[in-house]
Structures are given as structure tokens and as C-alpha cells.
Coordinates of C-alpha atoms and ligand atoms in Angstrom, one line a residue:
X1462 CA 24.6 13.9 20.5
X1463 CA 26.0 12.7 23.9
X1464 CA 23.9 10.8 25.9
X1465 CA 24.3 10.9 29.6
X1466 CA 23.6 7.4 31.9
X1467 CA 23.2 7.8 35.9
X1468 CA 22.7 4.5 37.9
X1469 CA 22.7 3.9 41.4
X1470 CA 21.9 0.3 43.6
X1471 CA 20.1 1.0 46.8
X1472 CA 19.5 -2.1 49.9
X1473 CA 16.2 -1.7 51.9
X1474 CA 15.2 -4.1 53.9
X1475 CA 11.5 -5.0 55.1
X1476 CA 9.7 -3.8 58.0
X1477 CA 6.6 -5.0 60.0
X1478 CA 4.3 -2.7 61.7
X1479 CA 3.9 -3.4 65.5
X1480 CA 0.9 -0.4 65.5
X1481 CA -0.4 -0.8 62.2
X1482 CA -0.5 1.8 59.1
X1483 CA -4.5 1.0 57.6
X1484 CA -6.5 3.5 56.0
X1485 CA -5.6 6.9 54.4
X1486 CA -5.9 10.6 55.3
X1487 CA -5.2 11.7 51.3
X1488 CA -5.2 9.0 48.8
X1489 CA -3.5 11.2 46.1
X1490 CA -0.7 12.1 48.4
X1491 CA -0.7 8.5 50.0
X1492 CA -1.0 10.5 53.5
X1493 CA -1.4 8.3 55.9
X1494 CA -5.0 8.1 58.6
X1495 CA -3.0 7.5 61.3
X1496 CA 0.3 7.0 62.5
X1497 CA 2.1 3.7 62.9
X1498 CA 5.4 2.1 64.5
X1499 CA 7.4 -0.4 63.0
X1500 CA 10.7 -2.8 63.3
X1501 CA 12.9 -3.0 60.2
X1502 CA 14.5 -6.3 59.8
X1503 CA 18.0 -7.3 58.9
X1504 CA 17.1 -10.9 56.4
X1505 CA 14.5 -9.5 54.1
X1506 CA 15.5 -6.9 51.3
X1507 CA 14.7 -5.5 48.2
X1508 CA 17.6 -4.4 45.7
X1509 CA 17.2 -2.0 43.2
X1510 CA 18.9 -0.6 40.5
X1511 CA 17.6 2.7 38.5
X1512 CA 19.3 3.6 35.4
X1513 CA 18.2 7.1 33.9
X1514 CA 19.0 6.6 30.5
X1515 CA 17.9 10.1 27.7
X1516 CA 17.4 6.5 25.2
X1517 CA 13.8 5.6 26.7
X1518 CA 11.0 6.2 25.3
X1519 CA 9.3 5.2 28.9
X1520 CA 10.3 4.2 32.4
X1521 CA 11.0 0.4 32.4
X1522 CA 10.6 -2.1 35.6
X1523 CA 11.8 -5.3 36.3
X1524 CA 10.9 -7.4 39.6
X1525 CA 12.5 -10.8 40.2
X1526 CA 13.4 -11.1 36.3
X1527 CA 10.3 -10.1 35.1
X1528 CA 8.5 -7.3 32.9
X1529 CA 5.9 -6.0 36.0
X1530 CA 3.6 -3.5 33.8
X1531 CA 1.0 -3.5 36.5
X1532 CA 3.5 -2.0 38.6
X1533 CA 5.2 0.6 36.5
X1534 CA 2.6 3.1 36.6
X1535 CA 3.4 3.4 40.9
X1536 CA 6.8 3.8 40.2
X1537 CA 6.8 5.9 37.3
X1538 CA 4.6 8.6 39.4
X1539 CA 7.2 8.0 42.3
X1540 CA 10.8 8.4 39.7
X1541 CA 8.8 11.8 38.3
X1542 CA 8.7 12.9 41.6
X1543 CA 12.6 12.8 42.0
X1544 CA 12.9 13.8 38.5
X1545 CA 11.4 16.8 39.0
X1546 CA 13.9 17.6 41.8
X1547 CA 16.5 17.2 39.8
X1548 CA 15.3 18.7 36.6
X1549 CA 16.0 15.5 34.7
X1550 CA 13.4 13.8 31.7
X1551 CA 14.9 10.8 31.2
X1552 CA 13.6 7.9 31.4
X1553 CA 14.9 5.0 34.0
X1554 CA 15.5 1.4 33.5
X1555 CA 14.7 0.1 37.2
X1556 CA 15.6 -4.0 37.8
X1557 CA 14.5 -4.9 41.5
X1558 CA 15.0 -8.5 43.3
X1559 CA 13.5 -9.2 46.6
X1560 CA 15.6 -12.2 48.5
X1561 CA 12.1 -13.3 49.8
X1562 CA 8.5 -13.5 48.2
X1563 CA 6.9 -11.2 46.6
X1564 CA 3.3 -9.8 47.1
X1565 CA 2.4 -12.2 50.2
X1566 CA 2.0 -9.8 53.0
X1567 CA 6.1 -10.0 53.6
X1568 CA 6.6 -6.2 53.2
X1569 CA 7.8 -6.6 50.0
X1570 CA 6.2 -2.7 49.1
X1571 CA 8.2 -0.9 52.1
X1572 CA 11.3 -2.6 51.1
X1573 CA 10.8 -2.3 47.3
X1574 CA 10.1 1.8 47.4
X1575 CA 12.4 2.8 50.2
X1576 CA 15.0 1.1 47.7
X1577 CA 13.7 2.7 44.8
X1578 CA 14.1 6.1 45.7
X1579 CA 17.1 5.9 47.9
X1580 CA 18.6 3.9 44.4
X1581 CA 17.0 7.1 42.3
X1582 CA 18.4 9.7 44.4
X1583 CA 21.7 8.1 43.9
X1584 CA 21.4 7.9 40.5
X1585 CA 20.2 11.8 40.2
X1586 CA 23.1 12.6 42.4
X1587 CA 20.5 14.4 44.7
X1588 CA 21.8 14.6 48.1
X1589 CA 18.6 13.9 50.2
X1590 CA 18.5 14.1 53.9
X1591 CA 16.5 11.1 55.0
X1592 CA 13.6 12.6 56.4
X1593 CA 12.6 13.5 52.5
X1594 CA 13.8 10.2 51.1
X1595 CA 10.8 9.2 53.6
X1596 CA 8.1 11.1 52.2
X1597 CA 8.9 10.4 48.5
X1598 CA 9.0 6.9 50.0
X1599 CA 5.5 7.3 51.5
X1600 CA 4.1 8.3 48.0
X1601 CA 4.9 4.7 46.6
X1602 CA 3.6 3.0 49.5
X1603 CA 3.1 4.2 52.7
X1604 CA 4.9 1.3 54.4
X1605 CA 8.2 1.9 52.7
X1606 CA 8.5 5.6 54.5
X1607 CA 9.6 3.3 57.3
X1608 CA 11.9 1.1 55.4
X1609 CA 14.2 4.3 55.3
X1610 CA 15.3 3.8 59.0
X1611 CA 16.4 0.9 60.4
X1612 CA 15.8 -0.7 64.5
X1613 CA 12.3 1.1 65.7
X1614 CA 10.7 3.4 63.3
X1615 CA 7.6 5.8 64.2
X1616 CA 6.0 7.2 61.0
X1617 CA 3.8 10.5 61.4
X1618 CA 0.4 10.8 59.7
X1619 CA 1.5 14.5 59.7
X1620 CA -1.1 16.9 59.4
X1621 CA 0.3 19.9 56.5
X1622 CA -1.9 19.7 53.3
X1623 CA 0.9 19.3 51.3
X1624 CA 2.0 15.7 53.4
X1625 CA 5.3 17.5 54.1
X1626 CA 5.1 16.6 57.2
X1627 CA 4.0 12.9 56.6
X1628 CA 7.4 11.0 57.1
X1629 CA 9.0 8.9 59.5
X1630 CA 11.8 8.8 62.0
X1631 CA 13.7 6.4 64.1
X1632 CA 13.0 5.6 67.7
X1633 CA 15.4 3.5 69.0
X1634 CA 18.7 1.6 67.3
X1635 CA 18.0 -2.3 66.4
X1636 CA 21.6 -3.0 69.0
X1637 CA 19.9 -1.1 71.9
X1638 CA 17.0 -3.9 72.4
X1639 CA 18.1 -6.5 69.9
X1640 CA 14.6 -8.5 69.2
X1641 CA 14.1 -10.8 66.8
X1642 CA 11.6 -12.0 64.4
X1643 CA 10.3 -15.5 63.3
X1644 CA 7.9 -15.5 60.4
X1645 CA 5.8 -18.6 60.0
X1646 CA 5.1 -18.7 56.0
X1647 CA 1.2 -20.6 55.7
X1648 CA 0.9 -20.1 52.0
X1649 CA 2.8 -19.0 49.3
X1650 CA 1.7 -16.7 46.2
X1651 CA 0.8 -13.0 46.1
X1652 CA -2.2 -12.1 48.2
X1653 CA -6.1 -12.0 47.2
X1654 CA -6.6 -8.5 48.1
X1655 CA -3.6 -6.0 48.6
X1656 CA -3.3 -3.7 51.3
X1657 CA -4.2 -0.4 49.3
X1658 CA -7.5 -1.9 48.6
X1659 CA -7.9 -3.7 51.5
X1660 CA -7.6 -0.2 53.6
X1661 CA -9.9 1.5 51.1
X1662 CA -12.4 -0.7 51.5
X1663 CA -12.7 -0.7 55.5
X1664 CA -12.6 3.0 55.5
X1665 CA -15.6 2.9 53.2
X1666 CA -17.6 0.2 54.5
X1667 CA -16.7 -1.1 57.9
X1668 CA -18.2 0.4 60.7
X1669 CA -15.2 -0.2 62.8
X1670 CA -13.0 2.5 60.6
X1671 CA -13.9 5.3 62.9
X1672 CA -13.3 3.5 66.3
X1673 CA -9.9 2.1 64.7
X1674 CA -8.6 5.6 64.0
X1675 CA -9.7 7.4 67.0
X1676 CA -8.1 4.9 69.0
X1677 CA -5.3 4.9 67.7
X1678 CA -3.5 7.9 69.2
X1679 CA -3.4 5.5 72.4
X1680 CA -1.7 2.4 71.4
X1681 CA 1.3 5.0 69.4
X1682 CA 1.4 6.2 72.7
X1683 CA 1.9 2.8 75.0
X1684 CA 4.3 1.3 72.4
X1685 CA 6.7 4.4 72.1
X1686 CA 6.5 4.5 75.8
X1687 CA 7.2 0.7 76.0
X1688 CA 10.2 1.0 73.3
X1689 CA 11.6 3.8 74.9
X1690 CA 11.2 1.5 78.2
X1691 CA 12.6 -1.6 76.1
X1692 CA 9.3 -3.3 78.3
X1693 CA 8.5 -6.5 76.4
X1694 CA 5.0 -7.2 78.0
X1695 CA 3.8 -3.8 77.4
X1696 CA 4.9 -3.9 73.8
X1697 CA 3.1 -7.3 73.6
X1698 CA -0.2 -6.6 74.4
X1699 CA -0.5 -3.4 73.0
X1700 CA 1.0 -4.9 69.1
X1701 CA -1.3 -7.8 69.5
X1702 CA -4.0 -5.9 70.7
X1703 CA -3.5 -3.2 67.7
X1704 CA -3.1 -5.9 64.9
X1705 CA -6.8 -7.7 66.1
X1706 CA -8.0 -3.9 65.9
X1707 CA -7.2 -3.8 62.5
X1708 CA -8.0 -7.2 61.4
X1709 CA -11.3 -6.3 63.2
X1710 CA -12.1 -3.7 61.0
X1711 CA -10.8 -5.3 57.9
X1712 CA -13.3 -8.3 58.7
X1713 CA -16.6 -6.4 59.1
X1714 CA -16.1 -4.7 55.8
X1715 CA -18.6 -5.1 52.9
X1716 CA -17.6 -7.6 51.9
X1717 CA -15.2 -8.7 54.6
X1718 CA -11.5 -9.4 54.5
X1719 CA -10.6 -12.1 55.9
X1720 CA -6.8 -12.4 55.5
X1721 CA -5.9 -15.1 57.7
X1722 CA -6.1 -19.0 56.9
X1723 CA -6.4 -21.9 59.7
X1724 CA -2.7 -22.4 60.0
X1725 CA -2.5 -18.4 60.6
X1726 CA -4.9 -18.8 63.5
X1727 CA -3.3 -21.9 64.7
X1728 CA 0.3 -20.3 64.7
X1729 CA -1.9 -17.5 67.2
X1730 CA -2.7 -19.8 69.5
X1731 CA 0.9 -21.1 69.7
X1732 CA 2.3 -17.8 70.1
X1733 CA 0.1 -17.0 73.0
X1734 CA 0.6 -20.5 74.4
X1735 CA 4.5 -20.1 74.3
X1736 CA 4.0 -16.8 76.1
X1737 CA 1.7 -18.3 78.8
X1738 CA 4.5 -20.4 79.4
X1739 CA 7.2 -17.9 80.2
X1740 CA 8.7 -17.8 76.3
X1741 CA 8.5 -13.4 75.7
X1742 CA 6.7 -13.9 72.2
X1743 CA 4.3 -12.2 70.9
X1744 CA 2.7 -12.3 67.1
X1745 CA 2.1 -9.5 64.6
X1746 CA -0.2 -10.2 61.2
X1747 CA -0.2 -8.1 58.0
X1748 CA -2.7 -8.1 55.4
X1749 CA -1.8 -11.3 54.6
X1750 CA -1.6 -14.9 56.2
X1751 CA 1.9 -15.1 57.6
X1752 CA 2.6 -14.8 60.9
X1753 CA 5.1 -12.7 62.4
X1754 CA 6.5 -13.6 65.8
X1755 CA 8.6 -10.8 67.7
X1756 CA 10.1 -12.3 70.7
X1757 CA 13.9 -11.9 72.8
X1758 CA 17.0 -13.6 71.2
X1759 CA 17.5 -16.1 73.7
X1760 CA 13.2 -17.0 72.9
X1761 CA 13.9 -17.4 69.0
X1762 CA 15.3 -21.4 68.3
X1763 CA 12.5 -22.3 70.3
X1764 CA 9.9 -19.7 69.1
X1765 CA 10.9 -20.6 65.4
X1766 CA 10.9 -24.5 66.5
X1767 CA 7.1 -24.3 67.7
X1768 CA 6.2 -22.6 64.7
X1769 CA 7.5 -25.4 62.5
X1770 CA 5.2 -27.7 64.7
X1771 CA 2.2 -26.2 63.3
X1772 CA 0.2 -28.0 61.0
X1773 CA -0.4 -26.0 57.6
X1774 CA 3.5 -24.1 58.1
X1775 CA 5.4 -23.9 54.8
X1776 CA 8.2 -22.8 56.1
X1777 CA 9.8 -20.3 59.2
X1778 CA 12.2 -17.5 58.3
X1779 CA 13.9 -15.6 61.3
X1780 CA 15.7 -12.0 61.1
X1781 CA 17.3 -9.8 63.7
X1782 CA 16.8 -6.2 63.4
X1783 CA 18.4 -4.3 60.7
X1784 CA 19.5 -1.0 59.1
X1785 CA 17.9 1.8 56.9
X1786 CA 18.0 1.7 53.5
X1787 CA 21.5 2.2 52.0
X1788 CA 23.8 2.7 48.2
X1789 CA 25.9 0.1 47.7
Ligands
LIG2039 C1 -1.1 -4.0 56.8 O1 2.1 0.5 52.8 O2 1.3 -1.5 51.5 O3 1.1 -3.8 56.2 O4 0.4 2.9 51.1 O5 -1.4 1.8 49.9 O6 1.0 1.1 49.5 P1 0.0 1.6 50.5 O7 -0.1 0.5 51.6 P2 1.0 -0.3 52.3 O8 0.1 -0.8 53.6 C2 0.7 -1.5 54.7 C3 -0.4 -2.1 55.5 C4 0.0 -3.1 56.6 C5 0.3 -2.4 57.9 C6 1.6 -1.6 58.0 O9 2.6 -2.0 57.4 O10 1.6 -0.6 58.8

């Protein structure tokens, strides 16, 4: 009996929410509470190769050259739903590498899915538009819907029952405001608490959920307007502002998350002291304890240096903007 193989290799590259994804509207579909808007950056990617392969007795996943069980059951749901598109069974070999670490609030999620089903559309020979890669994304994690789309990305909570209409789009090009991005590392090793139960747990317990979503609505607002404006101290305060509204509600859950560790705090303070001194910086944090500073090109050597300065920094990495995911 013949057996037919399909294989693609998909590039996506990580992206850091400046208005924060945290909480969810539909937990089966992985619909999104609210909406959120994000930069994809150029230095940090996931590659991923998905072999379909009749052989298999099961899906198979590799991550940085090793067996990831605890994973596969994610992106087996996420390869059926591309499967069933295509009216394939068989089973896929998939062998994924991130070129940064894995698990540690670094995006390595977004990155990983976009990849995976850009790499498994490929492979199925399904010729997606990207708006739908973006919503098979979202049902991995809702991060990677961004990952799709490189420079400025706004992803929709959407409102159809179906999450149809939960995807993302691009904003504005990476060349047309060129920022950049340096990342102050404050401990290595995959997080404590991911962000799918760190999110679950603030919508359940924290009595700062509601007020976080219902405020929302405004800071989408200010930063499109301030991207569309390319107005650095507008999108300053309102990311910093929407990343301590998160991390608000995160800490007063039952029991708290508290994602941040002293050097996190400490590489705060330095961000906000650059910026009182003229440097256009400002910091973003995930649900993790790195530290992600956005700042203008000419700001970075010295944005990066500063960070280095900080007692408890590992290490600093620094990214322009990039592209959307893409074959190779
Ligand atoms: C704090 O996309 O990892 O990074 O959809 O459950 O996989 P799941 O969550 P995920 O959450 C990202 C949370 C965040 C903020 C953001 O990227 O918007």
C-alpha cells in the first residue's frame, strides 16, 4: 500500500503584548475576554516542522530535542483542527526549536502555534488566507493569533459564538515606526504558574477581573490611536499603565500571583528613570519576570546598557520589529 508523507517548516517569531490578552470569553474555543495589541519581534522565533505521516499510530512532538508529552495533547487538538479541513487522518511528526528559552514568559506559546499551524497548513497543502491561520492559531494559545502578523498587531475578542470572528490583524508595518525591544532576562527556567492558569485564576478569584475587562475597551482605543499616530508618550503610558492593570489583578487573586522578582521591579524603576531623563523607553511585563523594554532605535545601546546595570540581570536580548509567520 502507498503511503503518502506531507511536511512543511514554518518561521514565527514572538510577540509581546503592549495591551495585554488575560482572561477568557470561551475557554473551549480559547476566545479571548478582551482584545489586545501587540509588537512581533524580528530575534525571537520558533521553527517548526510537521510531517503527516499514514505510519503513526499518534501525533508525535518534539521541543528543543525533547519528547514534550505534556504538550502534545494542545497540539494534537490544534493539527485535528487542520486535519479536518483537509480531510486528512494521519498522524504528524512535529520537531519545534525556539532560538530563545522556553516557558519563561518570552512568548515562546505565540511563536510556537503560529508556526505550527502555518508549518501544518503547508504540509496539508491548504491554502489559508491569514486571517484563518489566526484563529486556528488562537485555539493553541491565544497569544500566537498575533504571531501571524508581523510590526503592530490588534487581535479581536470577536463576539460570534462560533469565535469566527476572534482573530487578529495588522495595524501598522514594523519599517513605518521602527521600535525596538530590549528584554532584561532576571531568571531563567520555565515559569511557576503559566499564563492559561494564571488568567483562570484572576477571572475566578480576583476582584479586580471585572474592572480589568471593562476597562479595557479604553486603553485598545489610546494605543491604536497612538500607533496610528506613531506618538511614543502616548503609547508609553497607556502599555505601562495596561501591564500594572493586569499584574493588578493577577496579584489580588486567591492566592495571588505574583510574577515578578526584585531584579524585575528594579529593572522598572530604571526604565522609568531613563525616561524621566529624556531616553523614550518604556517597559512591558508578561506573566513572567523578564522585562521587556520598548523604546526608539537611537534609545536602545543605551536602554539595553542600563539594563545590564541592574543587579539580579542574567542577561539582555534586543530585537527590532519583525515579520509574520512564514514557509521556508
Ligand atoms: C500575559 O496566549 O499564553 O502573555 O491562550 O491560554 O495559551 P493561552 O494564553 P497565552 O496568554 C498570554 C498572556 C500574556 C499577555 C499577552 O500576550 O497578551
Amino acid at each position: 500500500m502507498a503511503t503518502s508523507k506531507r511536511a512543511a517548516s514554518a518561521r514565527a517569531r514572538a510577540n509581546f503584548a503592549l495591551v495585554k490578552y488575560w482572561g477568557k470569553a470561551d475557554t473551549r474555543l480559547n476566545v479571548p475576554a478582551v482584545g489586545s495589541i501587540s509588537i512581533t519581534l524580528d530575534a525571537l522565533w520558533s521553527d517548526t516542522q510537521v510531517e503527516f505521516d499514514e505510519r503513526l499510530a499518534t501525533d508525535e512532538l518534539s521541543l528543543d530535542g525533547q519528547r514534550r508529552a505534556d504538550q502534545l495533547a494542545k497540539v494534537s487538538a490544534c493539527l485535528d483542527l487542520l486535519r479536518e479541513r483537509a480531510g486528512v487522518r494521519a498522524r504528524a511528526r512535529v520537531t519545534s526549536s525556539n532560538n530563545f528559552p522556553t516557558g519563561a514568559g518570552l512568548a515562546s506559546s505565540a511563536s510556537g502555534f503560529a508556526a505550527l499551524v502555518t508549518a501544518a497548513a503547508g504540509a496539508l497543502d491548504l491554502k489559508l488566507p491569514p486571517r484563518e491561520l489566526s484563529v486556528l492559531a488562537r485555539r493553541g494559545s491565544g497569544s500566537a493569533a498575533r504571531s501571524v502578523f508581523g510590526g503592530f498587531v490588534e487581535m479581536h475578542s470577536g463576539r460570534a459564538a462560533d469565535g469566527a470572528d476572534s482573530f487578529a490583524e495588522p495595524l501598522l508595518g514594523g519599517a513605518d515606526w521602527p521600535l525596538e525591544v530590549a528584554i532584561a532576562i532576571t531568571a531563567k527556567g520555565e515559569k511557576e504558574v503559566g499564563s492559561r492558569s494564571g488568567m483562570e485564576r484572576s477571572a475566578e478569584s480576583s476582584p479586580y477581573y471585572s474592572a480589568w475587562v471593562a476597562t479595557q475597551g479604553n486603553d485598545l482605543r489610546a494605543a491604536r490611536d497612538a500607533i496610528a499616530k506613531r506618538d511614543f508618550a502616548a503609547l508609553a503610558e497607556v502599555s505601562e499603565r495596561n501591564c500594572f492593570k493586569m499584574h493588578a489583578a493577577a496579584l489580588a487573586a486567591t492566592p495571588p500571583l505574583l510574577y515578578w522578582n526584585g531584579a524585575t521591579v528594579e529593572c522598572v524603576h530604571a526604565v522609568r528613570r531613563l525616561r524621566g531623563s529624556g531616553v523614550p523607553v518604556f517597559f512591558t511585563i508578561d506573566a513572567g519576570p523578564q522585562v521587556k523594554a520598548i523604546c526608539l532605535a537611537e534609545a536602545r545601546p543605551r536602554v539595553e546598557a542600563a539594563l545590564r546595570d541592574v543587579p539580579g540581570v542574567l542577561d539582555v536580548l534586543s530585537s527590532r520589529l519583525g515579520p509574520g509567520a512564514e514557509l521556508r
